[in-house]
Amino acid sequence: MQTLAHVSLLSCNTFGMEAYAAHYSELHREEELLSLKDNPAYSSGLFILGGGSNILLTADVPQWILHNKIGGIERIKEDDSHVWIRAGAGEVWHRFVLYCVEQGYAGVENLSLIPGTVGAAPIQNIGAYGVEVKDVLEQVRFFDLEQQAFRSFTQAECRFGYRDSIFKGAMKGKAVITSVTFRLDKVPVFHTSYGNIRQELEAMGITELSIKHISDAVIRIRSAKLPDPKKIGNAGSFFKNPEVPDAVYLSLKEQYASLPGYPLDNGKTKIPAGWLIEQCGWKGYREGDYGVHKDQALVLVNYGKASGADIAALSVRIMDSVKQRFGIQLEREVQIIQPA
Ligand code: FAD
Ligand code: EPU
């Protein structure tokens, strides 16, 4: 494994932040993990990087960046109704989705066009359009940095929640995910009730459903709604949608009749953070090269030369104003990488 010093991360993060890694290596094979400790860079600490689409770099990174490039997509078993596919953690998520759609393996089509890698998908249990990766995930294989050994977690052991998993909790910073195994359906179960998938399919003139049509519809909706990081730096939703007790939702609803809310089955209601942020007047806000996207208040953007610190500071101002007006504490989805 080649280790380079002082490497620019500009092309490795979708916010388009210029920052340097003190040490940088690409990880191509999982066996390379067994000798990590022998590398002098190991003492700086490790940061595992995938597609850089859920991080905000605010300064140079003093750690050793291990850029996950472990590839490979293979069918490992099948029965009459399911097929099991193992994908390397460094595979591009959307490429994996397109492979499944092409092969007719159903389950991930609603997750089309989410940026990033297969290995990062379980970290925050990526989700979109009524599906989360936990719905199709069978197993996560990782290298346990404490035990210096390869281990696997079943779906249940991953403790998935909304934008959450054990890899953001007890295993944070301790696991290098090397591959993920998915169980996909041979006979598709279509998920079309979320958002405007049905309207989009109608607009496309689709009368007979297929996973390819759903994937195409999701791609069209996402392309229209979310800024393309190649054109405007961003990391998708900057905050999670807050979940509040039903009573809190109902009392806010009395004050704000148009407040949207999606009842959950745990006595809580999910409120779209985009609505709260828009109500606080932030939608389309711009100062210099940083701001809040004009069509989606949940997305903070870099128009060119913004700094990560600017965007981090803006996120604090947004959180403060939402707290003050609605009494709701927003939680960031994007991980801010700060100097130690
Ligand atoms: P990175 O940003 O590189 O890393 C994220 C975190 O995971 C870091 O803590 C990193 O250390 C850790 N990590 C990465 N790989 C590994 C590994 N192999 N082992 C251990 N730790 C690892 N997310 C959604 O859920 N739904 C969406 O609809 C969605 N839409 C988006 C739209 C846009 C335009 C953008 C830019 C982002 C969007 N996201 C969405 C967020 C993002 O795509 C996901 O969080 C994605 O899974 C991040 O993958 P990544 O490889 O880029 O991770
Ligand atoms: N809304 C506003 N103003 C805005 C934006 C949204 O009022 O500027 C309100 C509207 O009521 C709208 C509702 O929020 O109907 C939901 O908006 P949208 O459908 O755009 O979805 P979201 O809640 O903003 C979530 C995920 C996305 C995911 C989409 C589709 C989170 C934090 N975000 O966004 O995931 O793609 O649903 O399923 O859960 C990501 O995690 O990075 C991400 C992009």
GROMACS .gro file of C-alpha atoms and ligand atoms in nm:
model
  437
    1MET     CA    1   0.000   0.000   0.000
    2GLN     CA    2   0.144   0.333  -0.106
    3THR     CA    3   0.127   0.614   0.150
    4LEU     CA    4   0.150   0.972   0.029
    5ALA     CA    5   0.202   1.288   0.233
    6HIS     CA    6   0.012   1.617   0.204
    7VAL     CA    7  -0.253   1.509  -0.047
    8SER     CA    8  -0.530   1.742  -0.167
    9LEU     CA    9  -0.881   1.617  -0.085
   10LEU     CA   10  -1.054   1.866  -0.318
   11SER     CA   11  -1.175   1.597  -0.557
   12CYS     CA   12  -1.260   1.358  -0.272
   13ASN     CA   13  -1.550   1.550  -0.113
   14THR     CA   14  -1.878   1.661  -0.269
   15PHE     CA   15  -1.879   1.994  -0.082
   16GLY     CA   16  -1.573   2.079  -0.292
   17MET     CA   17  -1.361   2.185   0.006
   18GLU     CA   18  -0.989   2.230  -0.039
   19ALA     CA   19  -0.810   2.054   0.248
   20TYR     CA   20  -0.502   1.838   0.272
   21ALA     CA   21  -0.454   1.497   0.426
   22ALA     CA   22  -0.133   1.459   0.625
   23HIS     CA   23  -0.116   1.097   0.504
   24TYR     CA   24  -0.321   0.932   0.232
   25SER     CA   25  -0.350   0.577   0.099
   26GLU     CA   26  -0.592   0.392  -0.122
   27LEU     CA   27  -0.723   0.064   0.015
   28HIS     CA   28  -0.778  -0.187  -0.264
   29ARG     CA   29  -0.772  -0.525  -0.090
   30GLU     CA   30  -0.896  -0.618   0.256
   31GLU     CA   31  -0.575  -0.813   0.332
   32GLU     CA   32  -0.393  -0.479   0.336
   33LEU     CA   33  -0.573  -0.400   0.662
   34LEU     CA   34  -0.378  -0.669   0.846
   35SER     CA   35  -0.053  -0.471   0.819
   36LEU     CA   36  -0.195  -0.121   0.879
   37LYS     CA   37  -0.039  -0.107   1.223
   38ASP     CA   38   0.310  -0.147   1.077
   39ASN     CA   39   0.277   0.176   0.882
   40PRO     CA   40   0.429   0.481   1.058
   41ALA     CA   41   0.122   0.685   0.952
   42TYR     CA   42  -0.097   0.465   1.179
   43SER     CA   43   0.005   0.662   1.488
   44SER     CA   44  -0.172   0.972   1.345
   45GLY     CA   45  -0.508   0.799   1.371
   46LEU     CA   46  -0.722   0.674   1.084
   47PHE     CA   47  -1.005   0.831   0.887
   48ILE     CA   48  -1.190   0.606   0.644
   49LEU     CA   49  -1.306   0.790   0.336
   50GLY     CA   50  -1.562   0.675   0.084
   51GLY     CA   51  -1.714   0.914  -0.169
   52GLY     CA   52  -1.685   1.210   0.069
   53SER     CA   53  -2.055   1.289   0.022
   54ASN     CA   54  -2.156   1.308   0.387
   55ILE     CA   55  -1.867   1.504   0.536
   56LEU     CA   56  -1.771   1.870   0.569
   57LEU     CA   57  -1.398   1.936   0.581
   58THR     CA   58  -1.316   2.249   0.780
   59ALA     CA   59  -0.937   2.220   0.791
   60ASP     CA   60  -0.648   1.999   0.687
   61VAL     CA   61  -0.684   1.645   0.818
   62PRO     CA   62  -0.402   1.540   1.048
   63GLN     CA   63  -0.505   1.174   1.037
   64TRP     CA   64  -0.415   0.904   0.787
   65ILE     CA   65  -0.688   0.901   0.523
   66LEU     CA   66  -0.765   0.550   0.405
   67HIS     CA   67  -0.962   0.590   0.085
   68ASN     CA   68  -1.176   0.283   0.039
   69LYS     CA   69  -1.148   0.148  -0.315
   70ILE     CA   70  -1.227  -0.219  -0.248
   71GLY     CA   71  -1.425  -0.325  -0.555
   72GLY     CA   72  -1.617  -0.626  -0.675
   73ILE     CA   73  -1.981  -0.725  -0.709
   74GLU     CA   74  -2.060  -1.096  -0.693
   75ARG     CA   75  -2.365  -1.317  -0.666
   76ILE     CA   76  -2.297  -1.551  -0.379
   77LYS     CA   77  -2.615  -1.758  -0.360
   78GLU     CA   78  -2.977  -1.775  -0.465
   79ASP     CA   79  -3.300  -1.961  -0.404
   80ASP     CA   80  -3.637  -1.948  -0.580
   81SER     CA   81  -3.724  -1.604  -0.453
   82HIS     CA   82  -3.403  -1.430  -0.351
   83VAL     CA   83  -3.050  -1.362  -0.463
   84TRP     CA   84  -2.762  -1.269  -0.234
   85ILE     CA   85  -2.511  -1.017  -0.369
   86ARG     CA   86  -2.186  -0.918  -0.202
   87ALA     CA   87  -2.036  -0.583  -0.300
   88GLY     CA   88  -1.699  -0.437  -0.211
   89ALA     CA   89  -1.714  -0.134   0.019
   90GLY     CA   90  -1.541   0.089  -0.233
   91GLU     CA   91  -1.794   0.025  -0.510
   92VAL     CA   92  -1.988   0.336  -0.609
   93TRP     CA   93  -2.337   0.293  -0.462
   94HIS     CA   94  -2.524   0.403  -0.772
   95ARG     CA   95  -2.319   0.169  -0.993
   96PHE     CA   96  -2.424  -0.116  -0.762
   97VAL     CA   97  -2.790  -0.008  -0.789
   98LEU     CA   98  -2.770   0.002  -1.169
   99TYR     CA   99  -2.615  -0.347  -1.171
  100CYS     CA  100  -2.907  -0.479  -0.962
  101VAL     CA  101  -3.165  -0.305  -1.180
  102GLU     CA  102  -3.004  -0.444  -1.497
  103GLN     CA  103  -2.997  -0.797  -1.354
  104GLY     CA  104  -3.358  -0.769  -1.237
  105TYR     CA  105  -3.268  -0.794  -0.867
  106ALA     CA  106  -3.523  -0.585  -0.679
  107GLY     CA  107  -3.495  -0.388  -0.356
  108VAL     CA  108  -3.253  -0.101  -0.413
  109GLU     CA  109  -3.418   0.078  -0.708
  110ASN     CA  110  -3.570   0.346  -0.480
  111LEU     CA  111  -3.217   0.421  -0.359
  112SER     CA  112  -3.097   0.518  -0.707
  113LEU     CA  113  -2.856   0.808  -0.749
  114ILE     CA  114  -2.756   0.840  -0.382
  115PRO     CA  115  -2.391   0.948  -0.394
  116GLY     CA  116  -2.116   0.763  -0.209
  117THR     CA  117  -1.994   0.409  -0.166
  118VAL     CA  118  -2.146   0.073  -0.077
  119GLY     CA  119  -1.935   0.063   0.242
  120ALA     CA  120  -2.075   0.388   0.375
  121ALA     CA  121  -2.437   0.291   0.307
  122PRO     CA  122  -2.483   0.104   0.639
  123ILE     CA  123  -2.309   0.377   0.843
  124GLN     CA  124  -2.613   0.605   0.840
  125ASN     CA  125  -2.856   0.350   0.695
  126ILE     CA  126  -2.908   0.548   0.376
  127GLY     CA  127  -3.268   0.600   0.279
  128ALA     CA  128  -3.486   0.760   0.017
  129TYR     CA  129  -3.833   0.732  -0.132
  130GLY     CA  130  -3.972   0.493   0.126
  131VAL     CA  131  -3.679   0.246   0.141
  132GLU     CA  132  -3.375   0.222   0.369
  133VAL     CA  133  -3.068   0.009   0.309
  134LYS     CA  134  -3.155  -0.193   0.621
  135ASP     CA  135  -3.454  -0.334   0.429
  136VAL     CA  136  -3.225  -0.532   0.196
  137LEU     CA  137  -2.906  -0.568   0.398
  138GLU     CA  138  -2.805  -0.914   0.517
  139GLN     CA  139  -2.454  -0.869   0.654
  140VAL     CA  140  -2.171  -0.618   0.695
  141ARG     CA  141  -1.811  -0.740   0.695
  142PHE     CA  142  -1.552  -0.516   0.857
  143PHE     CA  143  -1.205  -0.504   1.002
  144ASP     CA  144  -1.221  -0.440   1.376
  145LEU     CA  145  -0.934  -0.201   1.447
  146GLU     CA  146  -0.937  -0.282   1.822
  147GLN     CA  147  -0.936  -0.657   1.779
  148GLN     CA  148  -0.724  -0.639   1.461
  149ALA     CA  149  -0.948  -0.904   1.307
  150PHE     CA  150  -1.220  -0.938   1.047
  151ARG     CA  151  -1.574  -0.963   1.181
  152SER     CA  152  -1.929  -0.958   1.045
  153PHE     CA  153  -2.252  -0.811   1.175
  154THR     CA  154  -2.594  -0.938   1.079
  155GLN     CA  155  -2.868  -0.687   0.998
  156ALA     CA  156  -2.995  -0.704   1.359
  157GLU     CA  157  -2.646  -0.651   1.503
  158CYS     CA  158  -2.610  -0.331   1.298
  159ARG     CA  159  -2.885  -0.171   1.518
  160PHE     CA  160  -3.023   0.037   1.235
  161GLY     CA  161  -3.241   0.338   1.296
  162TYR     CA  162  -3.332   0.648   1.096
  163ARG     CA  163  -2.995   0.768   0.959
  164ASP     CA  164  -2.830   0.566   1.234
  165SER     CA  165  -2.645   0.241   1.306
  166ILE     CA  166  -2.398   0.089   1.548
  167PHE     CA  167  -2.121   0.228   1.323
  168LYS     CA  168  -2.220   0.580   1.436
  169GLY     CA  169  -2.243   0.459   1.797
  170ALA     CA  170  -2.046   0.191   1.981
  171MET     CA  171  -1.836   0.101   1.675
  172LYS     CA  172  -1.765   0.459   1.565
  173GLY     CA  173  -1.407   0.487   1.443
  174LYS     CA  174  -1.341   0.120   1.522
  175ALA     CA  175  -1.454  -0.052   1.203
  176VAL     CA  176  -1.335  -0.044   0.843
  177ILE     CA  177  -1.624  -0.185   0.641
  178THR     CA  178  -1.488  -0.400   0.359
  179SER     CA  179  -1.800  -0.551   0.200
  180VAL     CA  180  -2.177  -0.561   0.234
  181THR     CA  181  -2.407  -0.852   0.149
  182PHE     CA  182  -2.758  -0.778   0.028
  183ARG     CA  183  -3.060  -1.004  -0.008
  184LEU     CA  184  -3.259  -0.896  -0.311
  185ASP     CA  185  -3.594  -1.009  -0.447
  186LYS     CA  186  -3.637  -1.196  -0.773
  187VAL     CA  187  -4.003  -1.098  -0.772
  188PRO     CA  188  -4.020  -0.724  -0.708
  189VAL     CA  189  -4.229  -0.553  -0.443
  190PHE     CA  190  -4.283  -0.202  -0.580
  191HIS     CA  191  -4.264   0.096  -0.345
  192THR     CA  192  -4.441   0.381  -0.519
  193SER     CA  193  -4.642   0.545  -0.243
  194TYR     CA  194  -4.370   0.783  -0.119
  195GLY     CA  195  -4.363   1.144  -0.238
  196ASN     CA  196  -4.435   1.197  -0.604
  197ILE     CA  197  -4.308   0.868  -0.751
  198ARG     CA  198  -4.653   0.785  -0.889
  199GLN     CA  199  -4.697   1.127  -1.050
  200GLU     CA  200  -4.350   1.099  -1.204
  201LEU     CA  201  -4.428   0.753  -1.345
  202GLU     CA  202  -4.749   0.894  -1.489
  203ALA     CA  203  -4.564   1.187  -1.643
  204MET     CA  204  -4.323   0.935  -1.797
  205GLY     CA  205  -4.621   0.754  -1.950
  206ILE     CA  206  -4.552   0.431  -1.760
  207THR     CA  207  -4.848   0.198  -1.733
  208GLU     CA  208  -4.669  -0.129  -1.649
  209LEU     CA  209  -4.433  -0.106  -1.352
  210SER     CA  210  -4.078  -0.240  -1.347
  211ILE     CA  211  -3.781  -0.176  -1.119
  212LYS     CA  212  -3.610   0.002  -1.410
  213HIS     CA  213  -3.904   0.243  -1.437
  214ILE     CA  214  -3.896   0.312  -1.064
  215SER     CA  215  -3.522   0.370  -1.075
  216ASP     CA  216  -3.566   0.608  -1.371
  217ALA     CA  217  -3.847   0.795  -1.192
  218VAL     CA  218  -3.639   0.834  -0.874
  219ILE     CA  219  -3.343   0.958  -1.082
  220ARG     CA  220  -3.565   1.216  -1.253
  221ILE     CA  221  -3.714   1.339  -0.923
  222ARG     CA  222  -3.375   1.359  -0.751
  223SER     CA  223  -3.211   1.535  -1.046
  224ALA     CA  224  -3.484   1.799  -1.043
  225LYS     CA  225  -3.486   1.848  -0.664
  226LEU     CA  226  -3.129   1.822  -0.543
  227PRO     CA  227  -2.827   2.021  -0.659
  228ASP     CA  228  -2.565   1.822  -0.850
  229PRO     CA  229  -2.244   1.830  -0.642
  230LYS     CA  230  -2.044   1.854  -0.965
  231LYS     CA  231  -2.204   2.195  -1.021
  232ILE     CA  232  -2.278   2.321  -0.667
  233GLY     CA  233  -2.091   2.174  -0.370
  234ASN     CA  234  -2.319   2.007  -0.115
  235ALA     CA  235  -2.364   1.692   0.094
  236GLY     CA  236  -2.737   1.635   0.053
  237SER     CA  237  -2.954   1.696   0.360
  238PHE     CA  238  -2.737   1.876   0.613
  239PHE     CA  239  -2.972   1.796   0.903
  240LYS     CA  240  -3.187   1.499   0.995
  241ASN     CA  241  -3.564   1.536   1.001
  242PRO     CA  242  -3.647   1.570   1.374
  243GLU     CA  243  -3.876   1.322   1.548
  244VAL     CA  244  -4.084   1.479   1.824
  245PRO     CA  245  -4.344   1.332   2.064
  246ASP     CA  246  -4.693   1.341   1.906
  247ALA     CA  247  -4.811   1.587   2.177
  248VAL     CA  248  -4.535   1.835   2.082
  249TYR     CA  249  -4.630   1.805   1.717
  250LEU     CA  250  -4.998   1.861   1.789
  251SER     CA  251  -4.931   2.167   2.000
  252LEU     CA  252  -4.706   2.316   1.729
  253LYS     CA  253  -4.971   2.233   1.470
  254GLU     CA  254  -5.221   2.449   1.662
  255GLN     CA  255  -4.984   2.741   1.619
  256TYR     CA  256  -4.867   2.661   1.266
  257ALA     CA  257  -5.157   2.509   1.075
  258SER     CA  258  -4.948   2.419   0.769
  259LEU     CA  259  -4.681   2.229   0.969
  260PRO     CA  260  -4.627   1.896   0.789
  261GLY     CA  261  -4.579   1.581   0.996
  262TYR     CA  262  -4.549   1.208   0.935
  263PRO     CA  263  -4.672   0.993   1.227
  264LEU     CA  264  -4.432   0.714   1.326
  265ASP     CA  265  -4.531   0.401   1.516
  266ASN     CA  266  -4.338   0.495   1.832
  267GLY     CA  267  -4.558   0.780   1.960
  268LYS     CA  268  -4.352   1.031   1.766
  269THR     CA  269  -4.404   1.242   1.456
  270LYS     CA  270  -4.135   1.319   1.201
  271ILE     CA  271  -4.126   1.684   1.094
  272PRO     CA  272  -3.946   1.788   0.774
  273ALA     CA  273  -3.649   2.001   0.881
  274GLY     CA  274  -3.668   2.170   0.539
  275TRP     CA  275  -4.003   2.321   0.637
  276LEU     CA  276  -3.873   2.448   0.974
  277ILE     CA  277  -3.564   2.602   0.811
  278GLU     CA  278  -3.768   2.762   0.534
  279GLN     CA  279  -4.008   2.914   0.790
  280CYS     CA  280  -3.708   3.072   0.963
  281GLY     CA  281  -3.633   3.254   0.637
  282TRP     CA  282  -3.317   3.066   0.538
  283LYS     CA  283  -3.424   2.919   0.204
  284GLY     CA  284  -3.215   3.075  -0.073
  285TYR     CA  285  -2.998   3.263   0.181
  286ARG     CA  286  -2.655   3.344   0.039
  287GLU     CA  287  -2.351   3.517   0.179
  288GLY     CA  288  -2.045   3.520  -0.043
  289ASP     CA  289  -2.000   3.167  -0.170
  290TYR     CA  290  -2.202   2.980   0.092
  291GLY     CA  291  -2.570   2.949   0.161
  292VAL     CA  292  -2.891   2.749   0.168
  293HIS     CA  293  -3.018   2.602  -0.158
  294LYS     CA  294  -3.298   2.801  -0.321
  295ASP     CA  295  -3.523   2.497  -0.380
  296GLN     CA  296  -3.437   2.274  -0.082
  297ALA     CA  297  -3.381   2.442   0.254
  298LEU     CA  298  -3.226   2.127   0.401
  299VAL     CA  299  -2.925   2.149   0.169
  300LEU     CA  300  -2.638   2.384   0.252
  301VAL     CA  301  -2.425   2.474  -0.047
  302ASN     CA  302  -2.081   2.589  -0.157
  303TYR     CA  303  -2.105   2.805  -0.470
  304GLY     CA  304  -1.730   2.796  -0.523
  305LYS     CA  305  -1.480   2.915  -0.271
  306ALA     CA  306  -1.667   2.887   0.060
  307SER     CA  307  -1.477   2.745   0.354
  308GLY     CA  308  -1.593   2.451   0.559
  309ALA     CA  309  -1.581   2.674   0.867
  310ASP     CA  310  -1.828   2.918   0.700
  311ILE     CA  311  -2.073   2.638   0.633
  312ALA     CA  312  -2.030   2.489   0.980
  313ALA     CA  313  -2.098   2.833   1.133
  314LEU     CA  314  -2.406   2.877   0.911
  315SER     CA  315  -2.536   2.540   1.032
  316VAL     CA  316  -2.512   2.663   1.393
  317ARG     CA  317  -2.707   2.980   1.308
  318ILE     CA  318  -2.978   2.772   1.141
  319MET     CA  319  -3.000   2.533   1.435
  320ASP     CA  320  -3.025   2.827   1.679
  321SER     CA  321  -3.304   2.995   1.486
  322VAL     CA  322  -3.508   2.673   1.455
  323LYS     CA  323  -3.461   2.611   1.828
  324GLN     CA  324  -3.567   2.962   1.915
  325ARG     CA  325  -3.876   2.968   1.694
  326PHE     CA  326  -4.004   2.611   1.730
  327GLY     CA  327  -3.823   2.476   2.038
  328ILE     CA  328  -3.685   2.192   1.823
  329GLN     CA  329  -3.317   2.099   1.835
  330LEU     CA  330  -3.198   1.999   1.489
  331GLU     CA  331  -2.932   1.734   1.460
  332ARG     CA  332  -2.675   1.736   1.180
  333GLU     CA  333  -2.664   1.446   0.936
  334VAL     CA  334  -2.337   1.559   0.777
  335GLN     CA  335  -2.024   1.486   0.978
  336ILE     CA  336  -1.814   1.797   1.037
  337ILE     CA  337  -1.444   1.710   1.027
  338GLN     CA  338  -1.264   1.948   1.259
  339PRO     CA  339  -0.905   1.967   1.372
  340ALA     CA  340  -0.856   1.775   1.700
  341FAD     P1  341  -1.820   0.949   0.322
  341FAD     O1  342  -1.879   1.085   0.315
  341FAD     O2  343  -1.689   0.928   0.256
  341FAD     O3  344  -1.811   0.904   0.474
  341FAD     C1  345  -1.921   0.921   0.561
  341FAD     C2  346  -1.887   0.856   0.696
  341FAD     O4  347  -1.875   0.715   0.679
  341FAD     C3  348  -1.751   0.900   0.753
  341FAD     O5  349  -1.761   0.899   0.894
  341FAD     C4  350  -1.655   0.790   0.709
  341FAD     O6  351  -1.543   0.778   0.794
  341FAD     C5  352  -1.746   0.669   0.719
  341FAD     N1  353  -1.709   0.563   0.623
  341FAD     C6  354  -1.715   0.570   0.488
  341FAD     N2  355  -1.681   0.451   0.434
  341FAD     C7  356  -1.651   0.368   0.538
  341FAD     C8  357  -1.607   0.232   0.547
  341FAD     N3  358  -1.587   0.157   0.439
  341FAD     N4  359  -1.586   0.180   0.670
  341FAD     C9  360  -1.605   0.255   0.782
  341FAD     N5  361  -1.644   0.384   0.779
  341FAD    C10  362  -1.668   0.440   0.658
  341FAD     N6  363  -2.806   1.005   0.206
  341FAD    C11  364  -2.921   0.936   0.224
  341FAD     O7  365  -2.932   0.855   0.318
  341FAD     N7  366  -3.027   0.952   0.141
  341FAD    C12  367  -3.024   1.038   0.036
  341FAD     O8  368  -3.121   1.049  -0.037
  341FAD    C13  369  -2.904   1.111   0.014
  341FAD     N8  370  -2.896   1.200  -0.087
  341FAD    C14  371  -2.781   1.270  -0.107
  341FAD    C15  372  -2.777   1.359  -0.214
  341FAD    C16  373  -2.662   1.432  -0.240
  341FAD    C17  374  -2.658   1.527  -0.356
  341FAD    C18  375  -2.548   1.415  -0.157
  341FAD    C19  376  -2.421   1.489  -0.186
  341FAD    C20  377  -2.552   1.327  -0.048
  341FAD    C21  378  -2.670   1.254  -0.022
  341FAD     N9  379  -2.681   1.166   0.086
  341FAD    C22  380  -2.795   1.092   0.104
  341FAD    C23  381  -2.569   1.149   0.180
  341FAD    C24  382  -2.461   1.049   0.132
  341FAD     O9  383  -2.476   1.019  -0.004
  341FAD    C25  384  -2.464   0.918   0.211
  341FAD    O10  385  -2.448   0.943   0.349
  341FAD    C26  386  -2.357   0.820   0.165
  341FAD    O11  387  -2.380   0.694   0.222
  341FAD    C27  388  -2.216   0.865   0.203
  341FAD    O12  389  -2.125   0.779   0.140
  341FAD     P2  390  -1.973   0.817   0.119
  341FAD    O13  391  -1.906   0.698   0.063
  341FAD    O14  392  -1.963   0.941   0.039
  341FAD    O15  393  -1.926   0.843   0.268
  342EPU     N1  394  -3.988   2.116   0.273
  342EPU     C1  395  -4.013   2.251   0.281
  342EPU     N2  396  -3.918   2.337   0.232
  342EPU     C2  397  -3.804   2.292   0.175
  342EPU     C3  398  -3.780   2.154   0.167
  342EPU     C4  399  -3.873   2.067   0.217
  342EPU     O1  400  -4.116   2.294   0.333
  342EPU     O2  401  -3.725   2.377   0.132
  342EPU     C5  402  -4.088   2.022   0.328
  342EPU     C6  403  -4.208   1.997   0.235
  342EPU     O3  404  -4.322   1.984   0.317
  342EPU     C7  405  -4.176   1.864   0.171
  342EPU     C8  406  -4.105   1.792   0.285
  342EPU     O4  407  -4.029   1.896   0.350
  342EPU     O5  408  -4.290   1.795   0.131
  342EPU     C9  409  -4.015   1.679   0.243
  342EPU     O6  410  -3.918   1.725   0.149
  342EPU     P1  411  -3.841   1.623   0.053
  342EPU     O7  412  -3.938   1.530  -0.010
  342EPU     O8  413  -3.754   1.705  -0.036
  342EPU     O9  414  -3.757   1.535   0.151
  342EPU     P2  415  -3.669   1.571   0.278
  342EPU    O10  416  -3.741   1.531   0.401
  342EPU    O11  417  -3.620   1.711   0.269
  342EPU    C10  418  -3.560   1.335   0.291
  342EPU    C11  419  -3.421   1.282   0.311
  342EPU    C12  420  -3.346   1.281   0.180
  342EPU    C13  421  -3.420   1.190   0.083
  342EPU    C14  422  -3.562   1.244   0.063
  342EPU    C15  423  -3.646   1.151  -0.022
  342EPU    C16  424  -3.354   1.330   0.539
  342EPU    C17  425  -3.274   1.416   0.629
  342EPU     N3  426  -3.351   1.363   0.410
  342EPU    O12  427  -3.546   1.470   0.252
  342EPU    O13  428  -3.216   1.228   0.203
  342EPU    O14  429  -3.355   1.184  -0.041
  342EPU    O15  430  -3.626   1.256   0.191
  342EPU    O16  431  -3.674   1.034   0.050
  342EPU    O17  432  -3.417   1.236   0.584
  342EPU    C18  433  -2.996   1.290   0.265
  342EPU    O18  434  -3.012   1.219   0.364
  342EPU    O19  435  -2.888   1.350   0.239
  342EPU    C19  436  -3.106   1.306   0.171
  342EPU    C20  437  -3.101   1.385   0.063
   0.00000   0.00000   0.00000
